[in-house]
Structure formats: structure tokens, C-alpha cells
Amino acid sequence: MMERDLMDIRAETDELTTDKMWVIMGPQHPFSHGLWTLKVELDGEIITDAEPIVGYLHRGWEKECENRPYAKIVPMADRLCYAASMTYSHLYCMTVEKALDIEVPEKAQYIRVVSDEICRISSHLMWLAAVGTDLGNFTVFLWCMREREYWMDLFVRLCGARMTTNYPRIGGVRNDITDLFDRDVDRCTEHFEKSLWDIITLIDDSSIFVSRMKGTGILTREQCVNLGITGPAMRGNGVDFDIRRDDPYETYGKIDFEVPVMNDGDSYSRYMVRVEELFQSCRIIKQAMQKIRAIGKNAPYRLKVPTNVPACTAMCRLEDPRGESLMYLVADGSGKPYRLKVRSPIFTNVSASKPLVVGSRIADVPAIMAMIDMCLGETDR
Amino acid sequence: MAYSSILNWITFNDLMQNPWYPYGNTYNLPFDIAYKLWEIIGGAIAWLINLLIPGNAVSTWLISDGVCVGGALIIFMIVIFLVVFICTLISLWMERKVLGRVMDRRGTMIGMKGFLQCVADGLKTFMKENTIPKKVDKMTYMWTLSLVIGVSVLIACMIPLSGRWFVVNYDTGLLIIMAFFALAPFFILVSGWAQNNKYSLIGGMRAAELMISYEVPMLIMISSACLLAGSFNIGDIVNAQRDVWFIIPMIVGFITFLFCATAEAERTPFDIAEAEAELVEGWQTEYAGMKWGLIMLGDYFRGYVSCAMITIIFLGGWNIPFVSDSVNNFLPEVVFLLKTWFVFFLMIMIRAALPRVRTDQIVNIGWKVFMPLSVVNFVIVLLLKLGGIY
């Protein structure tokens, strides 16, 4: 058909017809926090379809575990997620301990609670920083990263590393907390509770920030449950569930804290849930540190454990900063796991990106996906 | 006029007596500087030639009136561009330092409190390979870029620094600046299409969207100021603010204009055309190396012009209130630039504090907030004018 004819046909139709176009966001796109692709179909600026693609970072983590002794998987576990590395080591250790049917000393349990919460705070701070850049505000990024440094310093006090913190061990933790850690954790918590307000004021008092968040990326409660979304993204949708409270592990059952839940189901409620979680984490750390001090300095913090795990299966889950992390271990009685399966929260949350972004504008995609808090290390494994 | 001695170089001690002087009865300082410079340069060349070949015609021609004015005009252009360029570089440096302070870091630190970092960055960008993507529409790709940058530089050069420092002094000066301002988004739109890249295309579309949202309220506010001053001439508008700056009767307009000017310069929170988070760099995605460097510079030129326009319309231009004329006439250019940089400081603070708005939001803000506010401002001005206060 000649071009002229085509134009005549177009002119005769009553409606304005528009062509749709696929735009690829990722893997090097600035909005993607890590290597993944979000293909979106655009009608003008409105998204009509979306397709997440993961797998760029896949490195056969689970398969690799099958060729390593149990103890040597611990330093691998914290490579799963660079933002919350200690929770994955913790989860792995917990799973093996369950298979061994041992209970770690109370002091180690409290130390693990403290380290998990520090992880949660530093991970949430990194999320908040990324939200800043996704919405075009670099100040938020730098302020959050500045605050995160104090918590990184605490990691250094605890285990000597900043990112890939190799600290939990099967049967406890590597070493007792030092006096410097004991001193700094209080300072850090108090300082953080004040300085977080600066960041919140910068974000929450800005009507642009709130208007970018409210009413975007809406999911219903049913959709959220059916898609398997967990963590703060789920609690932002009105689902009141937190493993720390409803299926407590370690000593979370002995600590008093609240689980923030918001009912709007949009990006803003996810943001609010995470910010409130930051305060709650401080509360947990304070209580846990009091308990550790009460237990005393010379209490045991680690058990001796056998090298081989008896043939059995064990499953453990914990509340990661991003949602529910789960490990399933099949042991065959040897010194290496027969199979180790990881369920990471973001892998499930990524699959929800289509219902999250369809119908919104392309400018909303970074904001919506930032509220899911992407971390591709654990997603691709 | 015959060439006799070295003293004859300076033909007219009083510039106004020169029949070739392009500004008639108005004194223009940069042209004066350029004229004197040509007299030195041209005179030196003429003198050297005359030493070699005494009594030649070339030496006489070099210091004749026509050549003097022609050479002076060329130097004049260079002087104006250099001043604008340095002003822009200072804005760039200021942005990096102030943003650094707000973000709790140092900003640039290399040489002269970090100023030389801008020069180093410029050199680095200049050294980069000039790559052109294979599938772009090369003609349009290069031409639109040149036009965007060219228009930015042109409007920057159109800004007077004082009653004696200007390029042209048209009666419709402000309107011409606005007309040039409105040109850039068209080129951005075409350039976005020419790059054969979806991000750039969306970025180009957004530039047009941006323009229809803020251009109309901005023009209404400019006409309010012109109504108050009774002229479109920049000099007249500034002189009308000799006693009271227009910010006092037009405070509503000032706040609105500040945001409109931020949008005009495509700065955060209105930088939706180059939204980095969702469009990589928007319409600039496929421009690499020095092409990108020039785009950056063009952006800062426009930022500088936006601030200068606020200074002219609302902050009394190069006037200091409540001082005598002798004080006021001492260095009006510096006063003007200080005011401009103060406005730019406000823009930097806005950039540091606010995230980017969405595309539909900017249209909403433009038509539902800026537009009514500018009309309110216009009505206030109208009442003041009808009441005989102005």
C-alpha cells in the first residue's frame, strides 16, 4: 500500500490512533538497581504492558554449595545480598543448626538479632538513598549514605568487614562483641534516631516527593498475597504479617516491638512502612543490647558443632529487610549439603512488576520499583 | 587621514565622535574596550609594517575608520562571549560548591577553590572521541545540536550587564530574549527524533510538553513587568525600578517566575526532558564527548539567562536602592552579576532539596498553578497602574 493511501485511511478514522512502542529499561539503565531488564510497552507515556527479565547475574550459587563443606558455605552466603549480607549468613547457619538439631547460646542469639537489625537499617538506608536518585534528588542519596557509614563502622567493630560480613557461624557467632562495639552501638542508635528525622523532613515535607509516591504502583491486598509479595512491600498493602513477630526465631519473641502496617497499597505506604521499620529496628537493638549486657561478658557465644550433618531435611525462614527469605536444606549425612535451595523475596517481588507498573507513566517506573527495593544478588543467585 | 606617527593610532579620543560608532549616542563599554584593543593591535601591526615598508598603503588602511570599527566589532564579539562564558563557568563552579555544602561533602577542590576543575573537565571532555551513532539522521543530529547551543549562547549574549554593557538595545529586548528562549525546545524535539533512540524521542516530546506548560505564564508575567515599566526595553524596565524594585508589587509573580525560569533552564525539579532515572539522559543520550560538553554549557548559559531575567524584571537590575548615582554608576556590572548569582543560589537550593516532578504534574502545575498566579499578578499590576500608583 502506498504511503499516501495509508495516510488517507488514517485520516478517515474518527479516533486518533497511536502506535505502541517497547522500551527496554536495563540492564545498564540507571533506574535498575542491579542487572535486570524491565521491558515496558508504552502508549505515549502510559505503560500498557511490562515484562521483567532476570538472569544476568546468575552464578549457580545453589549448585556451588553442593560441592563445599558446610562451614565453607558461610562466607558464600553473605555474597547473596550485598546490602543485607549478614541476614543470609544467619539464615544459612540457622538452617544447618536446625538440621543438626542444636540450639545456639542465648548470647549468640541476641548478637544475631542485633546484627540482623543493623543489617536491616543499613539495607533500608541504601534503599532510601536509591529512592533519592531514582526521583532525581542526589541530596537524599548522600545523606543516607553518610548515615549508613556509621552502621558500616559498627560492622567493622563486629567482624572487621563492611560489605560481605562473614560473622555468623554454625552454632553461634564468630566472636563476642567488643567493648568498642558495645560503646558505639548506643551512640550510633541515638545519633541515627535524630538524623533520620533530617532525611524524613527533606523527603516527607516536600509535596513533590509525596505526590510522586501517592497513588502510584497500587496493588490490592489480594493481589499482593496471590503474587507472593513479602516484607515491607506486603505490609504496605495492609497484610499484617512479620516473621519476627508471628513465627519468631532466635530471641525475637522476647523483644517488644511493633510491626508497621499501612493500608493504602501504594508506593507511599511502602515508603512509610520502611521508614517506621528503621525506628523499630533501633528499638530492637537497644533492647537486645540491654539483654546482652545483662547476660555478662563471659557467657558462651558459640558451640562446637560436628562437621557432618545427619541425613535429614531442614527449612528455615527469616525476615530479611526485603521480605521473607527461606532456605531449604537436604542433607545426606556427608560433610556437604545434598541440596540447598534459597527462596529470596525479591525474585517474587520482581515477578509482580507487571501489575505494579501497568497503567502508570514511564516516569513512575523508577519510583515504583525503588519501593520494591531491588537487590539482584539474591534474585539471580 | 594620512598615517604620520605612532600617536595617530588613537584616531578618536572620544568614541562618540567616530562616525562609524554603531551605537549612535549611547555609550557602550565593551565596544569601547574592543575599539581600544583594536587600536592597539591594528596600530601595532600597522607600525610594524610601516617599519619594514615606510609610507605604505596597508598601514594607513589598517587604521582607517572602517577597518577600526570592523576589527573592533570582531573583538567586541569575543569580549562579550568571554565575559558570558566566564560568568557561566562561575555559575557552574558555584553550583558544584554549594551543592557540595548542602550534600555534606566538599565539592570540587582542584585549583582556585575548585574553579579550575571546571576548566579541567572542559579539557577532558574536549579530548574525548567525537563519536556519532551509525543510525542517526546525521544532518538533523548535528544541526539541531548546533542550533540548541547557538540559541543558548545567543540569548546569553543578549543579556545586558548594565546600562553601558550590552550588545543590542532594542525597544523590544525582553520579547526577543523570550522568543529565542522558546526556540530551543523545538530543536530539542527534532533532535530527539533525529537520534533514532526511544529515550531521546520521549525526551524530545517532553521538552515540548515542558514548553507549553510554563511559557504562557512566563510571558504573562513579563508583560506585567513591561506594563508596570511602560516599556519592553530592558534598560527602561531597570530604570523604572530605581526607587522600588518590582519584586514588591509583584511578589506573587516573583515566586511564580522563579519556578518558571527554573523550568525554562530545564533544571531540577523540572528537568523532565533529560530525566536521568527513567530516560537515561533524555534527549542528550546519543551526544557524546564535546557535543555533550557543549550541551551542558548551553544548559548553564540558559540557567544564567533565566537568573539574569529575574534580576532585570524583579530585582532592579544593576541598581542599588537608596544610594546616590555616583555610587550606583561605579560598577553596575558587578552589582548585576551578584544579584544574578544570588538568584542562581536559590535555584541551586531548589535543586538540592526537591526531586523531579512527573510529566503530567508539570502540565498541571503550569496550567493550574502558574497560570492563575500569573493572571493574579497581572491583575494586581493592572490595579496599581489604574490606581495611578505606577
PDB file of N, CA, C and O in Angstrom, chain A residues 133-137 208 212, chain B residues 206 268-272 274-278 354-358 361:
ATOM      1  N   THR A 133      17.957   9.027  44.334  1.00  0.00           N
ATOM      2  CA  THR A 133      18.479   9.173  42.964  1.00  0.00           C
ATOM      3  C   THR A 133      17.411   8.829  41.932  1.00  0.00           C
ATOM      4  O   THR A 133      17.372   9.421  40.866  1.00  0.00           O
ATOM      5  N   ASP A 134      16.548   7.863  42.244  1.00  0.00           N
ATOM      6  CA  ASP A 134      15.507   7.499  41.280  1.00  0.00           C
ATOM      7  C   ASP A 134      14.547   8.647  41.043  1.00  0.00           C
ATOM      8  O   ASP A 134      13.962   8.764  39.973  1.00  0.00           O
ATOM      9  N   LEU A 135      14.354   9.468  42.059  1.00  0.00           N
ATOM     10  CA  LEU A 135      13.443  10.593  41.889  1.00  0.00           C
ATOM     11  C   LEU A 135      14.193  11.881  41.553  1.00  0.00           C
ATOM     12  O   LEU A 135      13.607  12.943  41.496  1.00  0.00           O
ATOM     13  N   GLY A 136      15.486  11.790  41.367  1.00  0.00           N
ATOM     14  CA  GLY A 136      16.237  12.964  40.930  1.00  0.00           C
ATOM     15  C   GLY A 136      16.724  13.855  42.045  1.00  0.00           C
ATOM     16  O   GLY A 136      16.966  15.034  41.833  1.00  0.00           O
ATOM     17  N   ASN A 137      16.872  13.311  43.245  1.00  0.00           N
ATOM     18  CA  ASN A 137      17.397  14.126  44.343  1.00  0.00           C
ATOM     19  C   ASN A 137      18.636  13.452  44.909  1.00  0.00           C
ATOM     20  O   ASN A 137      18.560  12.456  45.623  1.00  0.00           O
ATOM     21  N   ILE A 208       6.327  17.521  46.378  1.00  0.00           N
ATOM     22  CA  ILE A 208       6.625  16.825  45.119  1.00  0.00           C
ATOM     23  C   ILE A 208       6.911  15.361  45.410  1.00  0.00           C
ATOM     24  O   ILE A 208       6.379  14.463  44.746  1.00  0.00           O
ATOM     25  N   ARG A 212       4.685  12.265  44.075  1.00  0.00           N
ATOM     26  CA  ARG A 212       5.242  11.230  43.197  1.00  0.00           C
ATOM     27  C   ARG A 212       4.936   9.838  43.734  1.00  0.00           C
ATOM     28  O   ARG A 212       4.926   8.857  42.993  1.00  0.00           O
TER      29      ARG A 212
ATOM     30  N   ARG B 206       8.964  15.442  25.656  1.00  0.00           N
ATOM     31  CA  ARG B 206       8.779  16.071  26.964  1.00  0.00           C
ATOM     32  C   ARG B 206       9.202  17.531  26.955  1.00  0.00           C
ATOM     33  O   ARG B 206       8.629  18.344  27.671  1.00  0.00           O
ATOM     34  N   THR B 268      16.385  20.912  37.782  1.00  0.00           N
ATOM     35  CA  THR B 268      15.580  20.201  38.762  1.00  0.00           C
ATOM     36  C   THR B 268      14.734  21.216  39.528  1.00  0.00           C
ATOM     37  O   THR B 268      15.258  22.267  39.845  1.00  0.00           O
ATOM     38  N   PRO B 269      13.509  20.989  39.860  1.00  0.00           N
ATOM     39  CA  PRO B 269      12.712  19.772  39.693  1.00  0.00           C
ATOM     40  C   PRO B 269      12.024  19.650  38.326  1.00  0.00           C
ATOM     41  O   PRO B 269      11.174  18.787  38.178  1.00  0.00           O
ATOM     42  N   PHE B 270      12.339  20.498  37.382  1.00  0.00           N
ATOM     43  CA  PHE B 270      11.626  20.451  36.104  1.00  0.00           C
ATOM     44  C   PHE B 270      12.503  19.908  34.975  1.00  0.00           C
ATOM     45  O   PHE B 270      12.318  20.273  33.816  1.00  0.00           O
ATOM     46  N   ASP B 271      13.469  19.057  35.285  1.00  0.00           N
ATOM     47  CA  ASP B 271      14.358  18.563  34.238  1.00  0.00           C
ATOM     48  C   ASP B 271      13.813  17.277  33.618  1.00  0.00           C
ATOM     49  O   ASP B 271      14.544  16.311  33.418  1.00  0.00           O
ATOM     50  N   ILE B 272      12.534  17.284  33.306  1.00  0.00           N
ATOM     51  CA  ILE B 272      11.927  16.042  32.826  1.00  0.00           C
ATOM     52  C   ILE B 272      12.393  15.653  31.431  1.00  0.00           C
ATOM     53  O   ILE B 272      12.309  14.500  31.063  1.00  0.00           O
ATOM     54  N   GLU B 274      15.398  15.583  30.355  1.00  0.00           N
ATOM     55  CA  GLU B 274      16.635  14.806  30.426  1.00  0.00           C
ATOM     56  C   GLU B 274      16.628  13.908  31.652  1.00  0.00           C
ATOM     57  O   GLU B 274      17.687  13.556  32.168  1.00  0.00           O
ATOM     58  N   ALA B 275      15.426  13.520  32.095  1.00  0.00           N
ATOM     59  CA  ALA B 275      15.273  12.730  33.319  1.00  0.00           C
ATOM     60  C   ALA B 275      16.203  11.527  33.309  1.00  0.00           C
ATOM     61  O   ALA B 275      16.023  10.603  32.527  1.00  0.00           O
ATOM     62  N   GLU B 276      17.190  11.585  34.168  1.00  0.00           N
ATOM     63  CA  GLU B 276      18.209  10.554  34.137  1.00  0.00           C
ATOM     64  C   GLU B 276      17.656   9.206  34.589  1.00  0.00           C
ATOM     65  O   GLU B 276      17.991   8.175  34.016  1.00  0.00           O
ATOM     66  N   ALA B 277      16.783   9.224  35.600  1.00  0.00           N
ATOM     67  CA  ALA B 277      16.344   7.959  36.188  1.00  0.00           C
ATOM     68  C   ALA B 277      15.551   7.106  35.213  1.00  0.00           C
ATOM     69  O   ALA B 277      15.729   5.902  35.159  1.00  0.00           O
ATOM     70  N   GLU B 278      14.678   7.739  34.412  1.00  0.00           N
ATOM     71  CA  GLU B 278      13.860   6.899  33.534  1.00  0.00           C
ATOM     72  C   GLU B 278      14.284   6.967  32.066  1.00  0.00           C
ATOM     73  O   GLU B 278      14.034   6.045  31.319  1.00  0.00           O
ATOM     74  N   LEU B 354      14.675  19.345  46.133  1.00  0.00           N
ATOM     75  CA  LEU B 354      13.459  18.746  45.561  1.00  0.00           C
ATOM     76  C   LEU B 354      13.767  17.631  44.566  1.00  0.00           C
ATOM     77  O   LEU B 354      14.742  17.712  43.829  1.00  0.00           O
ATOM     78  N   PRO B 355      12.924  16.623  44.540  1.00  0.00           N
ATOM     79  CA  PRO B 355      13.034  15.617  43.482  1.00  0.00           C
ATOM     80  C   PRO B 355      12.334  16.089  42.212  1.00  0.00           C
ATOM     81  O   PRO B 355      11.660  17.123  42.206  1.00  0.00           O
ATOM     82  N   ARG B 356      12.453  15.295  41.158  1.00  0.00           N
ATOM     83  CA  ARG B 356      11.895  15.667  39.858  1.00  0.00           C
ATOM     84  C   ARG B 356      10.379  15.472  39.848  1.00  0.00           C
ATOM     85  O   ARG B 356       9.873  14.532  40.456  1.00  0.00           O
ATOM     86  N   VAL B 357       9.657  16.352  39.170  1.00  0.00           N
ATOM     87  CA  VAL B 357       8.209  16.168  39.051  1.00  0.00           C
ATOM     88  C   VAL B 357       7.918  15.252  37.865  1.00  0.00           C
ATOM     89  O   VAL B 357       8.780  14.998  37.042  1.00  0.00           O
ATOM     90  N   ARG B 358       6.677  14.789  37.813  1.00  0.00           N
ATOM     91  CA  ARG B 358       6.291  13.899  36.730  1.00  0.00           C
ATOM     92  C   ARG B 358       5.792  14.726  35.558  1.00  0.00           C
ATOM     93  O   ARG B 358       5.482  15.895  35.705  1.00  0.00           O
ATOM     94  N   GLN B 361       2.379  16.070  35.987  1.00  0.00           N
ATOM     95  CA  GLN B 361       2.342  17.044  37.075  1.00  0.00           C
ATOM     96  C   GLN B 361       2.809  18.416  36.614  1.00  0.00           C
ATOM     97  O   GLN B 361       2.267  19.425  37.056  1.00  0.00           O
TER      98      GLN B 361
END
